[in-house]
Amino acid sequence: QQPPAKVPESGPMAAMLKKLFGKD
């Protein structure tokens, strides 16, 4: 389960994405 390639690994959404995808 990985976020879309269009979504940057860093930024304001990074923390949210990590929580949504269970990545720490």
Coordinates of C-alpha atoms in Angstrom, one line a residue:
Q1 CA 0.0 0.0 0.0
Q2 CA 1.8 3.1 -1.2
P3 CA 0.5 6.7 -1.8
P4 CA 0.2 8.0 -5.4
A5 CA 3.5 9.0 -7.0
K6 CA 2.0 12.5 -7.5
V7 CA 2.0 12.9 -3.7
P8 CA 5.2 14.2 -2.3
E9 CA 6.9 12.3 0.6
S10 CA 7.4 15.7 2.3
G11 CA 5.0 18.5 3.1
P12 CA 1.9 19.3 5.1
M13 CA 0.2 16.2 3.8
A14 CA 3.2 13.9 4.5
A15 CA 2.3 13.4 8.1
M16 CA -1.4 12.6 7.2
L17 CA -0.4 10.2 4.4
K18 CA 1.9 8.4 6.8
K19 CA -1.0 7.9 9.2
L20 CA -3.4 6.9 6.5
F21 CA -1.0 4.4 5.1
G22 CA 0.3 3.2 8.4
K23 CA 3.8 4.3 7.6
D24 CA 6.1 5.6 10.4

